[in-house]
Every structure is written in C-alpha cells, then in structure tokens.
Amino acid sequence: MNQNSIGLNVIQPEPKSVDPVCGMMVDPAKAAGHAEYEGQTYHFCSTHCRTKFVAAPEKYLQAAAKQTFMGMHEPEPPVVAPGDKVEYICPMDPEVLSDRPGPCPKCGMALEPRVVTLQSGPNPELVEMTRRFWIGTALSVPVVLLAMSDMFPNNPLHHYAQQLNWLQLVLATPVVLWSGWPFFERAWISLRNHSPNMFTLVGLGVGAAYGYSVIATIVPAIFPQGFCNADGSVMPYFDTAVVVTVLILLGQVLELKARGQTSSAIQRLLGLAPKTARIILPLGDEEDVPLDQVRVGEQLRIRPGEKVPVDGVVLEGKSYLDEAMISGEPVPVEKEPGSRVTAGTINTTGSLLIESEKVGADTLLSQIVKMVSEAQRTRAPIERIVDQVSRYFVPAVVLIAVATFVIWSLFGAEPKMAHGLVNAVAVLIIACPCALGLATPLSIMVGIGRGAEHGILIKNAEALEVLERADILVVDKTGTLTEGKPRVTTVVPIGDFKPNEILRFAAGLEQASEHPLAQAVLKETRQRNLAIPTVDNFESITGNGVSGTIEGQAVLLGNRKLLHERGIDMEVHQNRREELQSQGQTVLLLAVSGKFAGMIPVADQIKSTTPEAIKLLHQSSLRIIMLTGDNRQAGEAVAKQLGIDEVHAEVLPADKLGIVKKLQADGHVVAMAGDGINDAPALAQAQIGIAMGTGTDVAMESAAVTLVKGDLRAIARARNLSRATMSNIRQNLFLAFVYNVASVPIAAGLLYPFTGILISPIWASVAMSLSSLSVVANALRLRSQQL
C-alpha cells in the first residue's frame, strides 16, 4: 500500500509487525518491548511476551514458521486494484491469508475475501455448504423415521430390526461421509497442525456416533453387555450422526449468511462510486466513459442528481453536494469555483465543471475502503482473553467427554456404556467454541464499518477499545475548536505610525510563512491593495515571532515576550492589549527601529458546531483540556465561552508532547485531537490520537482515529461507537462463556440424577448452532446503533 493520504489526506497505517509469542499485530512505534535476535528486531505487545521470547526465541520463531502452511503469511495492506488476485482471510485469525477460498487451518472457519468488492460473486463456501445441507437433509429424513419406528404402536417393522439397521447404514453413510466431509477434513487439519478447534470436536463426535453405529450394525456381537439393551440388541445411532451433521451444516449456512452482512458498510461505500463519468473532449464535446478511463487533469461535467466520479476541484458552476455518505453529515455543502469535491458525493441542484485531481485507488472513497478493510481485520487487546481460553478449551472438552463416558459406564443407567457414549458425543458437540471465537472479530468488523459510514475512520481495533477508556481529551485550539482561518479585525497604530504602514511591515515579514496568523495579515494587506515590501535578514523566533530588515529599518512582529526581550517599551498600552485579548483575539505586536509601532488583533472564529461538541463530550464523561500558542487572556476567553475545563496557553509545539506525557504519568488515558504538523508528536504519544480530516498529512499519519470532516462532534460519536462496540463484545463473550460453562455439564448428564433429563447429541447440535448465531446476531445489532 502506498503511504499517500486518503483524499482529505488520511495517511495509511505504518507497516506492522507480528508479535512472535502471541501473534498480535504490533505497531513498532508503540510496541511495549523490542528484542534483537540473529540480526533481526522483534516487537512485542507486552513486556510479558518479550520476557517469554528472550527466554526461548527459537521455540517461538519455529512456531511462527508453521504459519506458512495453507498460504499463511504476515498480512500486507489490502489492494483493490482491478485485476488483482483475490486474497482470502480468516475472520477469527486475521494473520491467516490464502490465495484461494477454503477452511482456516487454525480455527477451521471458512476464509472470506480480504477486500470486499461489488463484483464479488456468491461465497463459494456458502454455495457448497448449502448444497451439502439439502442433500444431507433429503437422506436424513428416512433415517430418522426408521430410527423412530419403535415408537409406533404395533410396529410391523419390529421383526426386521437388523435389516432396518442396514438400510440406515446405506442412507446415513453419504450424509456423514459426503455432506459432513468438510468437518472431518478440517478436524484432521486441526490435529495435524496442533490447533484443535470446533471441527475437532464435531469430527470426534459425529465420527464416534457413526463409527459405533457401523460396528453395531455389522458385528453387534463384539460389544460388551454395557452397550446392550434388555433384549440383548445393540442400538445404532445413525439418526444422531446424520441429524447432528445436517444441523451443523444448517448452522454453517446461517452463520455464513450472517457473516456476509458484516461487510455491508464497505459494500455501501463501494456502491457510492458511479460506473461512468462525463468527460469534456478537446473540442468541447461531452462523452460518457467508463470510470477507469478517467485520468488526472481531465475536465468532467457533473449534472444535477449525478454522483461525483473522482476527487477534484470545481472550475465552473455552483451547487450543493450531499456528502452524508462520506462524512455522516446530512446537510448539503455549497460548492463554487475553487471548492473541492469528493468521489461518491451527490450533486443536488446545479451543474458543475470540475478538474480531476485524484482518480481510481487514490480517491478518498477508495482509500476509506482500504483503511476500513484493514482495520476490520485487526485484533483488539481483549481478544487475548479468548486466545488464552481457547488454547486449553478443546483439550479440556475432550477430557470431559472421556470422563463422561467412564463415569456413565461405571455408575450410569442401563445400558451404561451406550448412555456413556451418547452423552460423551453430546459433550463434544455442544462445547464447540465457534461462538467464543466469533465474539470479538464480528463486533469489530461491524463497529469499524459503522464508524466509516459516519465519517469516523478508525485505524485498528485497539483504538476502538482504548477510546472507551479515555478520561481526558486534549484539543488544540486553532483548526480544531476554531475554523483555523483567522482574520484581521482592526489595526491599532501607536504614535505617528499609520494603519496601512503597520500592515505593510507585518506582511513583509509574514509573506514566506504558512502560519494561519500570517495568512490573515497577508490577506488583509492584499484586500487593501497595499504593496508588500521585501525583507532582509529574516529570522524566525520559534513560538514568539519573526524579525527582519525592511526598507532599512529593523522590524519585529510577535508576542509580548519577544518585544520585552528586545527592550521595546509597550506597557503604556497594556490595557488596550489586554482588552482585545479578553475578547478572544490574538494580538500581534509590531516594533519598528526599536519603537512600539502598533497592534494587529486577529480573531479566529469558533466553529459553529464546537459548542454542541463540547457539551456532548462533557456528557460522555471527558475532561477537556485546551492547548494554544496564544496568550493566556485570549485562550481563557475562548475556554470560558465554550465551557472548557482547563487551558494551557502560550504553549510551544514541543510543550504539547510534554503535557500529554505528564497527564499519562498521572494515570490518565489521554485522547488528543489536532490538525497541524506541530500536533503530530503529541498525537502519536496520546493513547488515542484523533486527527481532523481537514488537517495535515503528518497529523493524520500519527493518529489512530481520523474525522473526515474535522467536526469535534464526531469525537462524541466515536466515543459512543467505542462504548457500544465494547459493550457488544462483552455481551458476546458473556453469551459464549456462560453457554459453554452451563451446557457442558448438562450434556454430560449432571441433571439426570435429579430430573431424569438427558441432552441428546441432536439437541446439543441445535444448542451449539444457536449459540453461534446468537453471537452473530448480537454483533449485527451494531449496524443500527445510534451515534
């Protein structure tokens, strides 16, 4: 993946490394530890993992090397260019990649396309499982009816029991060995790769029931008395084997369909791009061409009601564009010559002529799809709990199943061993850990996709989890709380100096600067049609101002500290300066040839959405701290107007990083929002960096969350999304854990001594499928979450 910004300059995540101990994806810049081994640096998610690696590096590197089977390798950023080979990824184990669909060699689940496209055909796994389900169902119905024949009064088939067993064998064999073959195949792969999973248990359970039944049909005499009924016959369990197979197939079909809905957010984003564009030909004619034929620099016509095909700039026309699909904001935005437009947005009224600037994979829409696709496959720290449980879960279930058979064979009701076998199979089936594995990744996928629909781009699952725990939000003033477009409100001359003369000298010093205050001075100077003089001996004094020689005179422009250090007397005008600052204005002070010449008050208008945003953020239990390079009076005036909790004024760029570090040292989880280059170090240091989408590339590269429209209200939405997603994950984990804790002992027969109730393997398979579906359905609820 290239490192260019996403449309509004959203930078893609830096390449990540895999922790060789736990398999977590680790950002090298934020790793908890590092270790060198044989000339290579390894990065770790925690000091615990680093300690284990340092003690036995070869052990973990050999384990990591095994991940090369089935096409597995370290994930690379997804690419969606036309014609590229499709990669498949595991929803539970995103480190597993393959060039073809099939089962995951670690968990056994169906791999799915790594990057969603509108051209994606039907899921081959779903098609195959559906076919096996219907054929298996057709063959299973007569097996079940034959098995139930003894329940009918005066059963005429009673005298043909052995022949009926053979008929069941004929009908059940294709169900188990063909319809259920994927389960056995995946069970074998799991054992071969030392990664026991749900299919290990299904394969053992169904295989035990079917194998026992085959032997009971062919050579029933070899079974001991514990397997025999009162009349000496041995009952087969073909009905159990086929019904469990069919029910698990049904569960897989329903689960695959539901899992497909988790990518609906990306599909909706992809659907925003039109398939054609209306291009202006050299002679002025207009022609509709396929979107992939549009090149940078070409002129395009956007008619009313049409979607914008590429990112570009308006050359002619005036209209309102509906950008809700990208930014989440419902109010159409006015566009006129010089305005930028984004692919996928809808032109509502007038006709526009635009020049294309970014096409294909470089557009904001394409980059958002890439970023969301990658983020959805990351793992949240909370998944470590699941990993630790899963490592021991399947072996523990197998031991419980063996213990169940032994205990029933010794102390159970007659026929003891037959009951023991059935209950052991029930334990194996009901304890499948699929729900546990799906609990976190599905919620992450839906949550990150939901955020993208509201203009909230989340870099990874860890950011989504940590944002919930943040208790302090640090915000930069200019460009974050304010419009970032200061304007000169007036010019206050001192002594014999004239207003226009003051502006000319100030503009001469500021003409090479990109600072917003400098641009305000230059804009006012040009609007007054004043000639901007040249400057010699220019010097920039970081955080204080600038100096130089203009028309033979030494000129200073900056804050009170700068002029005081240079011995400029300005105290007589202190009251006027403080009055302007108390109104929230930043006052630039000018000195010429050692004399105080005048003041240039500059005001940066507070964004219309900021007051509401501050209120929403306070409601979400965040303490808000404002950082500004302005003087204290101006900073406190803005803070008072907005109800901000704490202000740090006259802050130098390097100070922002120190403030964030101090807050963290005091035990706070810090989120920081900013949009400038000088915000980047603090954004990277904060547990959650939030970049405004209208800001600089560097700020966005350093941030874990990007707000496409640069609206602070989106932080409150992101916080709500984080809380909703983490709550959803906890609900899923609770459902999965409680289900397994409660179901295994019941399937083993714990209730039988008290109630006479036993859970058959058939009902165990129903319960197992329902547990997985409940987790999927709960995760999908996030799609309708109100933010």
PDB file of N, CA, C and O in Angstrom, residues 382-407:
ATOM      1  N   ILE A 382      -8.532  -7.184  23.934  1.00  0.00           N
ATOM      2  CA  ILE A 382      -9.438  -8.028  24.711  1.00  0.00           C
ATOM      3  C   ILE A 382      -9.445  -9.466  24.181  1.00  0.00           C
ATOM      4  O   ILE A 382      -9.800 -10.404  24.899  1.00  0.00           O
ATOM      5  N   GLU A 383      -9.016  -9.654  22.921  1.00  0.00           N
ATOM      6  CA  GLU A 383      -9.006 -10.990  22.347  1.00  0.00           C
ATOM      7  C   GLU A 383      -7.946 -11.892  22.985  1.00  0.00           C
ATOM      8  O   GLU A 383      -7.967 -13.111  22.788  1.00  0.00           O
ATOM      9  N   ARG A 384      -7.026 -11.289  23.715  1.00  0.00           N
ATOM     10  CA  ARG A 384      -6.024 -12.132  24.385  1.00  0.00           C
ATOM     11  C   ARG A 384      -6.705 -13.068  25.376  1.00  0.00           C
ATOM     12  O   ARG A 384      -6.238 -14.196  25.603  1.00  0.00           O
ATOM     13  N   ILE A 385      -7.791 -12.604  25.994  1.00  0.00           N
ATOM     14  CA  ILE A 385      -8.535 -13.470  26.919  1.00  0.00           C
ATOM     15  C   ILE A 385      -9.042 -14.696  26.182  1.00  0.00           C
ATOM     16  O   ILE A 385      -8.917 -15.838  26.647  1.00  0.00           O
ATOM     17  N   VAL A 386      -9.635 -14.451  25.009  1.00  0.00           N
ATOM     18  CA  VAL A 386     -10.166 -15.557  24.208  1.00  0.00           C
ATOM     19  C   VAL A 386      -9.047 -16.490  23.787  1.00  0.00           C
ATOM     20  O   VAL A 386      -9.192 -17.718  23.819  1.00  0.00           O
ATOM     21  N   ASP A 387      -7.919 -15.916  23.373  1.00  0.00           N
ATOM     22  CA  ASP A 387      -6.784 -16.749  22.955  1.00  0.00           C
ATOM     23  C   ASP A 387      -6.316 -17.665  24.081  1.00  0.00           C
ATOM     24  O   ASP A 387      -6.024 -18.846  23.867  1.00  0.00           O
ATOM     25  N   GLN A 388      -6.237 -17.106  25.282  1.00  0.00           N
ATOM     26  CA  GLN A 388      -5.761 -17.906  26.415  1.00  0.00           C
ATOM     27  C   GLN A 388      -6.745 -19.032  26.745  1.00  0.00           C
ATOM     28  O   GLN A 388      -6.346 -20.163  27.038  1.00  0.00           O
ATOM     29  N   VAL A 389      -8.053 -18.714  26.685  1.00  0.00           N
ATOM     30  CA  VAL A 389      -9.057 -19.737  26.973  1.00  0.00           C
ATOM     31  C   VAL A 389      -9.057 -20.807  25.889  1.00  0.00           C
ATOM     32  O   VAL A 389      -9.095 -22.016  26.182  1.00  0.00           O
ATOM     33  N   SER A 390      -9.008 -20.377  24.626  1.00  0.00           N
ATOM     34  CA  SER A 390      -9.098 -21.315  23.512  1.00  0.00           C
ATOM     35  C   SER A 390      -7.935 -22.306  23.492  1.00  0.00           C
ATOM     36  O   SER A 390      -8.083 -23.440  23.035  1.00  0.00           O
ATOM     37  N   ARG A 391      -6.789 -21.872  23.973  1.00  0.00           N
ATOM     38  CA  ARG A 391      -5.604 -22.724  23.948  1.00  0.00           C
ATOM     39  C   ARG A 391      -5.825 -24.023  24.738  1.00  0.00           C
ATOM     40  O   ARG A 391      -5.290 -25.072  24.407  1.00  0.00           O
ATOM     41  N   TYR A 392      -6.637 -23.924  25.780  1.00  0.00           N
ATOM     42  CA  TYR A 392      -6.856 -25.102  26.633  1.00  0.00           C
ATOM     43  C   TYR A 392      -8.277 -25.658  26.533  1.00  0.00           C
ATOM     44  O   TYR A 392      -8.570 -26.709  27.094  1.00  0.00           O
ATOM     45  N   PHE A 393      -9.143 -24.951  25.813  1.00  0.00           N
ATOM     46  CA  PHE A 393     -10.561 -25.304  25.850  1.00  0.00           C
ATOM     47  C   PHE A 393     -10.834 -26.661  25.201  1.00  0.00           C
ATOM     48  O   PHE A 393     -11.466 -27.533  25.809  1.00  0.00           O
ATOM     49  N   VAL A 394     -10.392 -26.836  23.954  1.00  0.00           N
ATOM     50  CA  VAL A 394     -10.720 -28.078  23.241  1.00  0.00           C
ATOM     51  C   VAL A 394     -10.124 -29.301  23.933  1.00  0.00           C
ATOM     52  O   VAL A 394     -10.832 -30.300  24.133  1.00  0.00           O
ATOM     53  N   PRO A 395      -8.843 -29.290  24.330  1.00  0.00           N
ATOM     54  CA  PRO A 395      -8.332 -30.460  25.067  1.00  0.00           C
ATOM     55  C   PRO A 395      -9.125 -30.731  26.342  1.00  0.00           C
ATOM     56  O   PRO A 395      -9.374 -31.895  26.690  1.00  0.00           O
ATOM     57  N   ALA A 396      -9.557 -29.669  27.025  1.00  0.00           N
ATOM     58  CA  ALA A 396     -10.336 -29.865  28.248  1.00  0.00           C
ATOM     59  C   ALA A 396     -11.674 -30.528  27.943  1.00  0.00           C
ATOM     60  O   ALA A 396     -12.134 -31.412  28.680  1.00  0.00           O
ATOM     61  N   VAL A 397     -12.309 -30.122  26.844  1.00  0.00           N
ATOM     62  CA  VAL A 397     -13.599 -30.712  26.470  1.00  0.00           C
ATOM     63  C   VAL A 397     -13.437 -32.195  26.133  1.00  0.00           C
ATOM     64  O   VAL A 397     -14.268 -33.030  26.516  1.00  0.00           O
ATOM     65  N   VAL A 398     -12.371 -32.531  25.427  1.00  0.00           N
ATOM     66  CA  VAL A 398     -12.129 -33.948  25.098  1.00  0.00           C
ATOM     67  C   VAL A 398     -11.954 -34.761  26.376  1.00  0.00           C
ATOM     68  O   VAL A 398     -12.502 -35.874  26.500  1.00  0.00           O
ATOM     69  N   LEU A 399     -11.213 -34.221  27.334  1.00  0.00           N
ATOM     70  CA  LEU A 399     -11.034 -34.931  28.607  1.00  0.00           C
ATOM     71  C   LEU A 399     -12.363 -35.081  29.347  1.00  0.00           C
ATOM     72  O   LEU A 399     -12.643 -36.150  29.928  1.00  0.00           O
ATOM     73  N   ILE A 400     -13.200 -34.032  29.296  1.00  0.00           N
ATOM     74  CA  ILE A 400     -14.516 -34.121  29.945  1.00  0.00           C
ATOM     75  C   ILE A 400     -15.372 -35.176  29.264  1.00  0.00           C
ATOM     76  O   ILE A 400     -16.104 -35.940  29.930  1.00  0.00           O
ATOM     77  N   ALA A 401     -15.296 -35.247  27.926  1.00  0.00           N
ATOM     78  CA  ALA A 401     -16.072 -36.254  27.187  1.00  0.00           C
ATOM     79  C   ALA A 401     -15.620 -37.666  27.579  1.00  0.00           C
ATOM     80  O   ALA A 401     -16.451 -38.572  27.780  1.00  0.00           O
ATOM     81  N   VAL A 402     -14.315 -37.871  27.691  1.00  0.00           N
ATOM     82  CA  VAL A 402     -13.796 -39.184  28.109  1.00  0.00           C
ATOM     83  C   VAL A 402     -14.263 -39.507  29.526  1.00  0.00           C
ATOM     84  O   VAL A 402     -14.707 -40.640  29.815  1.00  0.00           O
ATOM     85  N   ALA A 403     -14.174 -38.503  30.408  1.00  0.00           N
ATOM     86  CA  ALA A 403     -14.618 -38.718  31.794  1.00  0.00           C
ATOM     87  C   ALA A 403     -16.112 -39.032  31.842  1.00  0.00           C
ATOM     88  O   ALA A 403     -16.565 -39.861  32.655  1.00  0.00           O
ATOM     89  N   THR A 404     -16.884 -38.372  30.989  1.00  0.00           N
ATOM     90  CA  THR A 404     -18.324 -38.634  30.930  1.00  0.00           C
ATOM     91  C   THR A 404     -18.598 -40.091  30.574  1.00  0.00           C
ATOM     92  O   THR A 404     -19.441 -40.761  31.196  1.00  0.00           O
ATOM     93  N   PHE A 405     -17.889 -40.586  29.550  1.00  0.00           N
ATOM     94  CA  PHE A 405     -18.084 -41.984  29.147  1.00  0.00           C
ATOM     95  C   PHE A 405     -17.708 -42.943  30.278  1.00  0.00           C
ATOM     96  O   PHE A 405     -18.437 -43.907  30.575  1.00  0.00           O
ATOM     97  N   VAL A 406     -16.601 -42.675  30.939  1.00  0.00           N
ATOM     98  CA  VAL A 406     -16.135 -43.564  32.010  1.00  0.00           C
ATOM     99  C   VAL A 406     -17.120 -43.578  33.182  1.00  0.00           C
ATOM    100  O   VAL A 406     -17.504 -44.635  33.687  1.00  0.00           O
ATOM    101  N   ILE A 407     -17.555 -42.377  33.590  1.00  0.00           N
ATOM    102  CA  ILE A 407     -18.461 -42.292  34.754  1.00  0.00           C
ATOM    103  C   ILE A 407     -19.793 -42.953  34.448  1.00  0.00           C
ATOM    104  O   ILE A 407     -20.339 -43.698  35.275  1.00  0.00           O
TER     105      ILE A 407
END
